[in-house]
mmCIF file of C-alpha atoms and ligand atoms in Angstrom:
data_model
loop_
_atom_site.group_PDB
_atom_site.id
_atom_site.type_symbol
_atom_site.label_atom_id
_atom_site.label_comp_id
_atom_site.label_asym_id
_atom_site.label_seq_id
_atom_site.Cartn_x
_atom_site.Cartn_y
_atom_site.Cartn_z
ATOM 1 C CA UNK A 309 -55.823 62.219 23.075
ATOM 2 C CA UNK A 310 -55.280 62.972 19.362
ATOM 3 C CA UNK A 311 -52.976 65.652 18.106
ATOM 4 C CA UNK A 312 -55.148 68.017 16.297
ATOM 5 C CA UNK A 313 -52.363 69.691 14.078
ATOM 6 C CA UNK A 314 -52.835 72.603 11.758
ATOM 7 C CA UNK A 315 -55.564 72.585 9.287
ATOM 8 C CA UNK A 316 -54.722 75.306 7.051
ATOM 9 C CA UNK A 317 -50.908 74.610 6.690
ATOM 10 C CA UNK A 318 -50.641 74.486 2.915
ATOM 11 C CA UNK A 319 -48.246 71.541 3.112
ATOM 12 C CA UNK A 320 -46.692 71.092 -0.289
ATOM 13 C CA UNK A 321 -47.811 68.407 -2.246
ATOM 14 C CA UNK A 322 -44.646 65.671 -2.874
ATOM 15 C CA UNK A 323 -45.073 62.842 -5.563
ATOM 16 C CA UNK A 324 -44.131 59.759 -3.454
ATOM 17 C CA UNK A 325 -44.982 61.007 0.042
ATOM 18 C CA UNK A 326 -48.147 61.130 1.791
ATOM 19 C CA UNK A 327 -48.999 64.160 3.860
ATOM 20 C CA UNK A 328 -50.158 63.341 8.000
ATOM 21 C CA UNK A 329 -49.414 66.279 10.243
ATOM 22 C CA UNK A 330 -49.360 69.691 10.353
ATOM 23 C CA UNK A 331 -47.320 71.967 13.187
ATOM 24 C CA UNK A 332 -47.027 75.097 13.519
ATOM 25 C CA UNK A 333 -43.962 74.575 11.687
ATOM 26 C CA UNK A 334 -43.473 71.408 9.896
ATOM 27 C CA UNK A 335 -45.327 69.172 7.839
ATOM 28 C CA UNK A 336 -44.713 65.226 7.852
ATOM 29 C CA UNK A 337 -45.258 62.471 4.917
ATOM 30 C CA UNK A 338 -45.289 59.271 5.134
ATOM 31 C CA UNK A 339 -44.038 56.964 2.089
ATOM 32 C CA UNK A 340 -47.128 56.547 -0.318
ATOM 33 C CA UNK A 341 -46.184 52.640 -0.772
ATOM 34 C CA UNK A 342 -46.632 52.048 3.314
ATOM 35 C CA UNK A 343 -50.054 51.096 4.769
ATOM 36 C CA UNK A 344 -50.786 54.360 6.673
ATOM 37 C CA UNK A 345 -49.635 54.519 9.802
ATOM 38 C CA UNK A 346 -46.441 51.775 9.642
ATOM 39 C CA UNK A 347 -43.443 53.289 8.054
ATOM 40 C CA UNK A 348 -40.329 53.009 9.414
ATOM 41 C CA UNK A 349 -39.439 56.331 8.202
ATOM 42 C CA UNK A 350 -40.894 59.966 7.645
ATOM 43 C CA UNK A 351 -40.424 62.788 5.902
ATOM 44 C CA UNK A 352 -40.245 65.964 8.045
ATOM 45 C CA UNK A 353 -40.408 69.432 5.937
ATOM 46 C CA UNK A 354 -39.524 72.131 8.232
ATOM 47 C CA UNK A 355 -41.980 75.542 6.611
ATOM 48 C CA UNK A 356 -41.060 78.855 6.672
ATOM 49 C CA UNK A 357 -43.756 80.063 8.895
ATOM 50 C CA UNK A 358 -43.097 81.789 12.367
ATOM 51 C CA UNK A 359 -44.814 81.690 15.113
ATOM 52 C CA UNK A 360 -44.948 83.726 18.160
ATOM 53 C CA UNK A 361 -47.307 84.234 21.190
ATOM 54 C CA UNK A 362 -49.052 81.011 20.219
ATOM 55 C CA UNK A 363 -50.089 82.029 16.568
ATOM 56 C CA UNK A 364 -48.581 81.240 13.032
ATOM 57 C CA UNK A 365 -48.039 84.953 11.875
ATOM 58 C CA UNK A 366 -47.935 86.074 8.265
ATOM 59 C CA UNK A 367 -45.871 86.560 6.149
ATOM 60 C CA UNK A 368 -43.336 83.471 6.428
ATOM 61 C CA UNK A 369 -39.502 84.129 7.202
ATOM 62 C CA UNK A 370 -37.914 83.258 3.313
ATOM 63 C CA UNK A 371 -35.262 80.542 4.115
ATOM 64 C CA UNK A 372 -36.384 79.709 7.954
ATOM 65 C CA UNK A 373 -36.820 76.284 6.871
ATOM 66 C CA UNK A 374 -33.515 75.587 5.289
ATOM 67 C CA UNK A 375 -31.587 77.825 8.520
ATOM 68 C CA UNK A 376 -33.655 75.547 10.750
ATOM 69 C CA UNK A 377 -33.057 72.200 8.986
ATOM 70 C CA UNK A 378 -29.488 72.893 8.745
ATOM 71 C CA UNK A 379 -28.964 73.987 11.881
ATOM 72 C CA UNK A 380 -30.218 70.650 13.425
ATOM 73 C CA UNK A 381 -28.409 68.668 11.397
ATOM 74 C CA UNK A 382 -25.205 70.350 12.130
ATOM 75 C CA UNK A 383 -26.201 69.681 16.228
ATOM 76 C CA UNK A 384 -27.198 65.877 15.501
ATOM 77 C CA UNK A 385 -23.438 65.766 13.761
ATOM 78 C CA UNK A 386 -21.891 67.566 16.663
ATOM 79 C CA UNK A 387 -23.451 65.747 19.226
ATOM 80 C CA UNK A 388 -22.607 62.097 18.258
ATOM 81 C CA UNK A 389 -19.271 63.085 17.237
ATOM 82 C CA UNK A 390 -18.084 63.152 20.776
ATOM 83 C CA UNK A 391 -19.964 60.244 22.042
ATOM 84 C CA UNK A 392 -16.193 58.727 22.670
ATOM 85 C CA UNK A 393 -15.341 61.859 24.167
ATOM 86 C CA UNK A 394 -15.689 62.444 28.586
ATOM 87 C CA UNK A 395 -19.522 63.105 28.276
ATOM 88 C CA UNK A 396 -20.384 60.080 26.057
ATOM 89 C CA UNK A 397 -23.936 60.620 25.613
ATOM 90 C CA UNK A 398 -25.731 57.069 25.026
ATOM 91 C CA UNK A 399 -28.645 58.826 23.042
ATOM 92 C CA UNK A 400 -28.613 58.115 19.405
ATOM 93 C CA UNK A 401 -30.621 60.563 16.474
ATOM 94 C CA UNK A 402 -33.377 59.754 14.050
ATOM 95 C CA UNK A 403 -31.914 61.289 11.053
ATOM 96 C CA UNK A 404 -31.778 58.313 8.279
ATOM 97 C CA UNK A 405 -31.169 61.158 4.976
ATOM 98 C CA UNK A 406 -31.395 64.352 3.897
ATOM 99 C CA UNK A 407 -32.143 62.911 0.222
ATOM 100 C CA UNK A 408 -35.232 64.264 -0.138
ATOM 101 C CA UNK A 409 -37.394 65.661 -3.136
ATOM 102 C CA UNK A 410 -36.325 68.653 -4.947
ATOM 103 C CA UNK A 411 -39.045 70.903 -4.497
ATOM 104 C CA UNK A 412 -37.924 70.414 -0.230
ATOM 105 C CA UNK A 413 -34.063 69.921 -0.759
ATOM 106 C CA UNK A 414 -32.395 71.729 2.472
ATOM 107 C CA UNK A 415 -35.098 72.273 4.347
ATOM 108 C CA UNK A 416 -36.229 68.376 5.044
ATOM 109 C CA UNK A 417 -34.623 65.386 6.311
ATOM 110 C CA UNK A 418 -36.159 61.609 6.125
ATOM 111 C CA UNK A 419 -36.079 60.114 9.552
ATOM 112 C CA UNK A 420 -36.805 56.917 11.736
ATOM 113 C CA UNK A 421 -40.571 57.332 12.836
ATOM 114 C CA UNK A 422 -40.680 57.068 16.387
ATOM 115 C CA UNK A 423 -43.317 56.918 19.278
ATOM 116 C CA UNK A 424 -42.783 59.926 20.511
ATOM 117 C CA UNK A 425 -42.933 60.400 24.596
ATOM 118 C CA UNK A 426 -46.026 62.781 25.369
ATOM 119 C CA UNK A 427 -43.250 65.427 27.313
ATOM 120 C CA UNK A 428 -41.512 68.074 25.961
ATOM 121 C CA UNK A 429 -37.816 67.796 27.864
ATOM 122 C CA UNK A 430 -36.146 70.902 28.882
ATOM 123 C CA UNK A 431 -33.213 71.982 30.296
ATOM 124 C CA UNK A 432 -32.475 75.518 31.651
ATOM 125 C CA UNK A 433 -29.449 77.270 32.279
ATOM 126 C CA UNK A 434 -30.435 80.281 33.074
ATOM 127 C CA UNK A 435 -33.738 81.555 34.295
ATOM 128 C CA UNK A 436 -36.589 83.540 32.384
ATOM 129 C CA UNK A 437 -39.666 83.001 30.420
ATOM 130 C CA UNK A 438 -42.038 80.442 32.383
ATOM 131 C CA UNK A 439 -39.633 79.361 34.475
ATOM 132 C CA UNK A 440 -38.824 83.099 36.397
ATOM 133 C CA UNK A 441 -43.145 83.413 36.539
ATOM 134 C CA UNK A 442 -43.068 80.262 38.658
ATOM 135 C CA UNK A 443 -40.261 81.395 40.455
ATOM 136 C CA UNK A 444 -41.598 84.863 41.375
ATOM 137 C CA UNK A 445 -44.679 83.292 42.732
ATOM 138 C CA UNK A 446 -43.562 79.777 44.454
ATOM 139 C CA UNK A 447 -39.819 79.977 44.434
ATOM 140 C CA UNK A 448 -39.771 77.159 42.127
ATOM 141 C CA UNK A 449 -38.930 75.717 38.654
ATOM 142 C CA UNK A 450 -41.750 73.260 37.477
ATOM 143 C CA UNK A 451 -41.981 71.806 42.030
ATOM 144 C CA UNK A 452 -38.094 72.509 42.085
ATOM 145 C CA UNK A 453 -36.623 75.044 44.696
ATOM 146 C CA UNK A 454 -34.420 77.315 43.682
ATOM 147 C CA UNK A 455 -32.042 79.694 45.920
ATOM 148 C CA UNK A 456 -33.296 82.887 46.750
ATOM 149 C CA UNK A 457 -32.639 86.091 45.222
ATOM 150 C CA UNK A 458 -32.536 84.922 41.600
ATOM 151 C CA UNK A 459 -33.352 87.569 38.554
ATOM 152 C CA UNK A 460 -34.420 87.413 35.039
ATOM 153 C CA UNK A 461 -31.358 85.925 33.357
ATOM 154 C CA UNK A 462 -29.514 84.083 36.625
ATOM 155 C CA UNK A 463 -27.526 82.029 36.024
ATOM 156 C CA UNK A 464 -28.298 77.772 37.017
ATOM 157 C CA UNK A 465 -25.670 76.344 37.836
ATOM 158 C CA UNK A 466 -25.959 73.479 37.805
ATOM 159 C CA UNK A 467 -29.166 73.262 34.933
ATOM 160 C CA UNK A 468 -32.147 72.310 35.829
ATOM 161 C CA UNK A 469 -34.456 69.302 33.990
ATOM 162 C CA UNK A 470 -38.246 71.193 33.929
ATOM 163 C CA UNK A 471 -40.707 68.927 32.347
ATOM 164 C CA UNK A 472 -43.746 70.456 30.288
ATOM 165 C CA UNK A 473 -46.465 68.278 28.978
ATOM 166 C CA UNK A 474 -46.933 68.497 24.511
ATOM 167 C CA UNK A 475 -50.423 70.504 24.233
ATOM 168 C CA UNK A 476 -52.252 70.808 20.916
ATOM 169 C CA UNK A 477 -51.915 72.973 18.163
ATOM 170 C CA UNK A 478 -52.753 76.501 19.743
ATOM 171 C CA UNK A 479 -52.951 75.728 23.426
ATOM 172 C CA UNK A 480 -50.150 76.304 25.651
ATOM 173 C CA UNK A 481 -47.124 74.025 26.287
ATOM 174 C CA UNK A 482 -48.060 73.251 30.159
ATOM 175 C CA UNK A 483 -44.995 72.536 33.093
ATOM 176 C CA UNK A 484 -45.874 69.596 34.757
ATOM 177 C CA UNK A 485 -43.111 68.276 37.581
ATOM 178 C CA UNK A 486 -40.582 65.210 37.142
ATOM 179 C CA UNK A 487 -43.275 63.332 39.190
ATOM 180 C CA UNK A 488 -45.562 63.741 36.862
ATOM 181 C CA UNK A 489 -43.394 63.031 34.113
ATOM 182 C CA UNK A 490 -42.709 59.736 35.724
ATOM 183 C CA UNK A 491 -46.339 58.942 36.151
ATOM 184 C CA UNK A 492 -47.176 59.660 32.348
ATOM 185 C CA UNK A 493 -44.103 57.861 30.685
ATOM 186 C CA UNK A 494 -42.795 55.710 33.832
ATOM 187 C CA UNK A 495 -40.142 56.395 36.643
ATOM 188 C CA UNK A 496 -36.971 55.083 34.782
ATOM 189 C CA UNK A 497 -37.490 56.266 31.505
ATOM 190 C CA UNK A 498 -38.228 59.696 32.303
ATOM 191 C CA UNK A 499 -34.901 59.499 34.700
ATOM 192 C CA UNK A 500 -33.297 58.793 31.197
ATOM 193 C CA UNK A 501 -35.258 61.661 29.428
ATOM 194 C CA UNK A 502 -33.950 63.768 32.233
ATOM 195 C CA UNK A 503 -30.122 62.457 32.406
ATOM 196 C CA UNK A 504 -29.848 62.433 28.568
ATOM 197 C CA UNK A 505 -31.670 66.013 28.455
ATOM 198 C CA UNK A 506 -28.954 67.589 30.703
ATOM 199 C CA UNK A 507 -26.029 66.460 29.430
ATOM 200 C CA UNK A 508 -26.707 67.242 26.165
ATOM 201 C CA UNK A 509 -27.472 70.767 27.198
ATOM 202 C CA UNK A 510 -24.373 70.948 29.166
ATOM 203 C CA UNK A 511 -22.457 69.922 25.852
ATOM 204 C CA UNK A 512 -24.303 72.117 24.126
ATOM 205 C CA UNK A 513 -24.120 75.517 25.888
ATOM 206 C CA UNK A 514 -20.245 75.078 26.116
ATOM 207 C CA UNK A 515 -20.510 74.631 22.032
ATOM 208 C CA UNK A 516 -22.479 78.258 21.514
ATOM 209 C CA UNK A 517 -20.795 80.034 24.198
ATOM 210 C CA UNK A 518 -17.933 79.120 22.350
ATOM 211 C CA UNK A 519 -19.318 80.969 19.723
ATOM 212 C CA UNK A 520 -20.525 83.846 21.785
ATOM 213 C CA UNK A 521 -24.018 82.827 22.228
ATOM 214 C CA UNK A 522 -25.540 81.703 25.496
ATOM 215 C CA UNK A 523 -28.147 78.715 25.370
ATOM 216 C CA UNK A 524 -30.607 80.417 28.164
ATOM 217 C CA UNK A 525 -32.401 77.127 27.952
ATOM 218 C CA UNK A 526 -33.501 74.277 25.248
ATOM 219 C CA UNK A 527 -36.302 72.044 24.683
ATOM 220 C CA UNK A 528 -36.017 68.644 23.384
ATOM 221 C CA UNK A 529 -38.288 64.983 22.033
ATOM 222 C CA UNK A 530 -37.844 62.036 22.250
ATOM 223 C CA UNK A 531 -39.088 59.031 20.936
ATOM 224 C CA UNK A 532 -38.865 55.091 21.045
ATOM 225 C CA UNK A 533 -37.484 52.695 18.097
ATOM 226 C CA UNK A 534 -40.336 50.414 18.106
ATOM 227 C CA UNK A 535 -37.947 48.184 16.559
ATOM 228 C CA UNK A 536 -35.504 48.004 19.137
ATOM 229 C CA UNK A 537 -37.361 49.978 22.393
ATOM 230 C CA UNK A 538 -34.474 52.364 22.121
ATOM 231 C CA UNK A 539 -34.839 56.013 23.315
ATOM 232 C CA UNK A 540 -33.336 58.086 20.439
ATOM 233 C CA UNK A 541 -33.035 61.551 19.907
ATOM 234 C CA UNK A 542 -36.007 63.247 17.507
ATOM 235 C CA UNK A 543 -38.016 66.334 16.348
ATOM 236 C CA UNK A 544 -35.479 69.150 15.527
ATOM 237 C CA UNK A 545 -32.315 70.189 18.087
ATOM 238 C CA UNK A 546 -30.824 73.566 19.393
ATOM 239 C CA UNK A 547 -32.582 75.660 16.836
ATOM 240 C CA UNK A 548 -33.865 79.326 17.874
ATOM 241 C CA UNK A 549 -37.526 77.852 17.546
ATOM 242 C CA UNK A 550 -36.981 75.296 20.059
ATOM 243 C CA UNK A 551 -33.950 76.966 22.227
ATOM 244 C CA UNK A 552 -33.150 80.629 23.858
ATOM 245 C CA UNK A 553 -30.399 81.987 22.289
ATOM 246 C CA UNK A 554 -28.789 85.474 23.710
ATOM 247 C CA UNK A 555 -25.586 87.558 22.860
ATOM 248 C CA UNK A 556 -23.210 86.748 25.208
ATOM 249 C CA UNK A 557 -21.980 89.996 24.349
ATOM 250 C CA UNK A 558 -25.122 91.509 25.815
ATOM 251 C CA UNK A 559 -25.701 89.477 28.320
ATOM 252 C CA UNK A 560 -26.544 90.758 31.513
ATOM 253 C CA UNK A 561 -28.922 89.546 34.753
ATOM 254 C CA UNK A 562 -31.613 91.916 35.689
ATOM 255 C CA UNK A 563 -33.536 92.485 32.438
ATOM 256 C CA UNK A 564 -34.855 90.591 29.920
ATOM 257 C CA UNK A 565 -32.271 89.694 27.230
ATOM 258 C CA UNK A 566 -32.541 90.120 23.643
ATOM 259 C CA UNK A 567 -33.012 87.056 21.766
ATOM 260 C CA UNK A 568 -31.259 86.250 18.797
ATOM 261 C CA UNK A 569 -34.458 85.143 16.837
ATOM 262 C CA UNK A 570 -37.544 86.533 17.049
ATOM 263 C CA UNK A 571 -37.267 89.710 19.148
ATOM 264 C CA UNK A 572 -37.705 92.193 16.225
ATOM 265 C CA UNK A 573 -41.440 89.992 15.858
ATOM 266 C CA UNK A 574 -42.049 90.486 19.699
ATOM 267 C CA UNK A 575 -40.992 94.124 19.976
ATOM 268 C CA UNK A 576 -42.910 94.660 16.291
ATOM 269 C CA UNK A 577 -45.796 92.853 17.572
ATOM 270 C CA UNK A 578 -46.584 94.421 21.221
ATOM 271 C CA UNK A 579 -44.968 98.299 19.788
ATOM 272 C CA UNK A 580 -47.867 100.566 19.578
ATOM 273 C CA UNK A 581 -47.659 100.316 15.295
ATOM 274 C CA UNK A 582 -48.918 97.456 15.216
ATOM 275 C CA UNK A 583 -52.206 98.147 16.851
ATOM 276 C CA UNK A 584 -52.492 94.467 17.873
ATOM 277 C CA UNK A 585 -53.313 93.638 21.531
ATOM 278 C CA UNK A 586 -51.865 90.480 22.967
ATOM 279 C CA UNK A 587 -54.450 89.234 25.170
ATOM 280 C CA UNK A 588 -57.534 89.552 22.441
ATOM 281 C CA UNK A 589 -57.819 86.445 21.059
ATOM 282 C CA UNK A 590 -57.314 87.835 17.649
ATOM 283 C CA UNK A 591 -54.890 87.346 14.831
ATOM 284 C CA UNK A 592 -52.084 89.693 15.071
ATOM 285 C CA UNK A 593 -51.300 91.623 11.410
ATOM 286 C CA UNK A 594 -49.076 90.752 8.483
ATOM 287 C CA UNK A 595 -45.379 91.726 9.843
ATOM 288 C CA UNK A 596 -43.909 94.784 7.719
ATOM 289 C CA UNK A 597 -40.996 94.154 4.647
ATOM 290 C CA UNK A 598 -38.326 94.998 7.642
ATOM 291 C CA UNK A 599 -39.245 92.687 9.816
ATOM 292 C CA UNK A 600 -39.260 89.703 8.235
ATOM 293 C CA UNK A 601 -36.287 91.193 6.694
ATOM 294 C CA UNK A 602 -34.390 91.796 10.210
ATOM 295 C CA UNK A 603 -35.866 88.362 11.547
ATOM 296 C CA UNK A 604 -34.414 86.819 8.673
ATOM 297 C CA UNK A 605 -30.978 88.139 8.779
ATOM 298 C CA UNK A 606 -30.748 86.789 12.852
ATOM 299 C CA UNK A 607 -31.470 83.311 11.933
ATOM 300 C CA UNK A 608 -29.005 83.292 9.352
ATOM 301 C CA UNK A 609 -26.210 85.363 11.730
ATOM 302 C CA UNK A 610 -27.296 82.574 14.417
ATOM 303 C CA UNK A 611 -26.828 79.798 12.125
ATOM 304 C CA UNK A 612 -23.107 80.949 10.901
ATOM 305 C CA UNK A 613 -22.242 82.052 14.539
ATOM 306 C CA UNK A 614 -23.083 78.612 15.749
ATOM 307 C CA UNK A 615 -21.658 76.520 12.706
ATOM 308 C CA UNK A 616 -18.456 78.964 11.363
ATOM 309 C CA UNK A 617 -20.542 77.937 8.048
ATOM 310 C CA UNK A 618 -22.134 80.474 5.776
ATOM 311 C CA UNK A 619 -25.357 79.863 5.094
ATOM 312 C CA UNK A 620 -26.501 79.531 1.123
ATOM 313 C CA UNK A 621 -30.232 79.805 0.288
HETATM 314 P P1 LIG B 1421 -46.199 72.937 17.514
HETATM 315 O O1 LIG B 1421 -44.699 72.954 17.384
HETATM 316 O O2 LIG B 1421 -46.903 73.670 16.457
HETATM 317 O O3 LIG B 1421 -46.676 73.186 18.904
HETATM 318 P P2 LIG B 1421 -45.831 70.317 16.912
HETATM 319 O O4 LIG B 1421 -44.657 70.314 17.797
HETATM 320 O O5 LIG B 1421 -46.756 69.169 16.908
HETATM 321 O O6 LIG B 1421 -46.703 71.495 17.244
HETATM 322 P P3 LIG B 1421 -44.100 70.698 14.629
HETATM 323 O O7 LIG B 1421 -42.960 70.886 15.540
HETATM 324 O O8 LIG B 1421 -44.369 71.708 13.590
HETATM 325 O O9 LIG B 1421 -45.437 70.556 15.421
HETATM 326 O O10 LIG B 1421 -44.050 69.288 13.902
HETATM 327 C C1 LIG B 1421 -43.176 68.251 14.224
HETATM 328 C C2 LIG B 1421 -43.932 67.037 14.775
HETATM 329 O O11 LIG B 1421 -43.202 65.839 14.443
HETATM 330 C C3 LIG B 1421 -44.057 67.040 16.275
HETATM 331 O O12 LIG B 1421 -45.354 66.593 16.634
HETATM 332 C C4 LIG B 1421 -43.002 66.025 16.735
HETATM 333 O O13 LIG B 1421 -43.324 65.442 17.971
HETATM 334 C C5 LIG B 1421 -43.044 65.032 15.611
HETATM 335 N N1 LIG B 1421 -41.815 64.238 15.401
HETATM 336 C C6 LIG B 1421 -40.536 64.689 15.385
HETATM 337 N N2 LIG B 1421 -39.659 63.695 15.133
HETATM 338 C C7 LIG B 1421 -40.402 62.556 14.977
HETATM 339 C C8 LIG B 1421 -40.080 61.173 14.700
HETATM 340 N N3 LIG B 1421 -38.817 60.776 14.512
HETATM 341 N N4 LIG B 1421 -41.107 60.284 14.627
HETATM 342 C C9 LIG B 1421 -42.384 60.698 14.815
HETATM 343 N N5 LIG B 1421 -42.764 61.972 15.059
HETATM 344 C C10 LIG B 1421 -41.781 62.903 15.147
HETATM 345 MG MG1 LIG B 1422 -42.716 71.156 17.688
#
């Protein structure tokens, strides 16, 4: 079925590029000289809007974007330098350039336009969000047993592979099992997604906790070359927006763990100021000056934990 997107995005307008999606956080071109449709590449801006408990929320975090962009870049680089290493990882990225128009410079990269598989892939190493729900109720991770006597924050070991099918703009991400997985996309290519998903988790955790962050879990796209029929590695990697990160400082089984990104909007959001309720179907407010502040200042701490960079707006 067709992805919706956002309607009211307010994708900037770029001389050369032709606007065709809207998420919830980034808007892709197409080149203006390609018949719609058939570019090789794309243009994906990454916004400064936030979103959290399924809605875009107002006002947008300044510099999100860029941290975001830059971030992901930094993990493509990292992750294909050690393809020689022990865990050669045959997956290659779709970054092609981060020369991109001015008005977007940092916060956009130009990249191979793939057919993206209809999954979301994710990898957990520990256990919480929707994965501890399912856990409390059936024992399992998306059909997968797990021992008994696990807690918010347990440790996998190893990480699981837990599937969730891509829903549209506003509707809920759903966990499907690797059998289903394997009858959307086919058996062996979703054993790919799921060997290729894992082991760049695995290389990934040991990278933040390195840096004293723990990657609680990740989720990742993929797409095919239609040029070659190559899986390759798409859609942004590792970022707080797509990832879990905690304090491994923190850290500790039993309670829900702070996360490094958008806690101060969650515990803003569901706090008693900001007379929003959760479950009523309506927009929550504008965050306050602090809170976009804080939120802002954790991306940017996340980004120069991760990298040893410092970030520059
Ligand atoms: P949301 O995140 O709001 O639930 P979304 O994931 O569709 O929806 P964004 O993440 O904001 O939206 O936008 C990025 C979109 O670009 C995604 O649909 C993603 O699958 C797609 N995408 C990423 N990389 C590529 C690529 N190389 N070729 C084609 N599409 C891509
Ligand atoms: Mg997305």
């Amino acid at each position: 079925r067709p992805r919706r997107g956002l309607e009211d995005a307010d994708a900037p307008a770029l001389p050369g590029w032709r606007h065709v999606y809207s998420g919830k956080v980034r808007d892709l071109y197409e080149p203006e000289d390609a018949e719609p449709g058939s570019s090789e590449t794309l243009l994906v801006v990454a916004s400064d809007r936030i979103s959290a408990y399924d809605h875009v929320l107002e006002p947008p975090i300044p510099d999100k974007g860029a941290i975001l962009t830059q971030l992901s870049l930094w993990w493509f680089e990292q992750l294909a330098a050690d393809y020689n290493g022990a865990s050669a990882s045959p997956v290659e990225h779709h970054v092609v350039s981060t020369d991109v128009p001015e008005a977007v410079a940092g916060r956009a990269m130009i990249v191979k336009r793939l057919e993206m598989f209809p999954v979301e892939c994710i990898a957990r190493g520990y256990l919480t969000g929707s994965g501890l729900a399912e856990y409390r109720e059936h024992g399992t991770v998306t059909g997968l047993p797990l021992p008994v006597g696990l807690e918010d924050g347990s440790r996998l070991v190893p990480a699981i592979f837990t599937p969730s099918a891509k829903a549209e703009v506003g509707e809920h991400d759903e966990n499907i099992t690797f059998e289903q997985m394997a009858e959307r996309i086919g058996q062996l290519q979703a054993e790919e997604l799921r060997y290729v998903t894992l082991d760049l988790y695995t290389r990934a955790e040991k990278l933040a906790r390195a840096a004293g962050i723990i990657l609680a879990d990740t989720k990742i796209e993929f797409g095919v070359d239609p040029a070659t029929g190559q899986i390759v590695l798409a859609d942004e990697v590792l970022t707080p927006d797509s990832s879990r990160f905690w304090d491994a400082a923190d850290y500790e089984p039993g309670r829900a763990q702070a996360s490094f990104d958008k806690q101060f909007v969650r515990d803003w959001l569901t706090s008693e100021a900001s007379g929003w309720e959760r479950g009523s179907g309506e927009a929550p407010p504008a965050l306050p000056a602090d809170v976009v502040e804080k939120t802002r200042a954790r991306y940017i701490e996340a980004y120069e934990r991760l990298t040893g960079r410092t970030f520059r707006g």
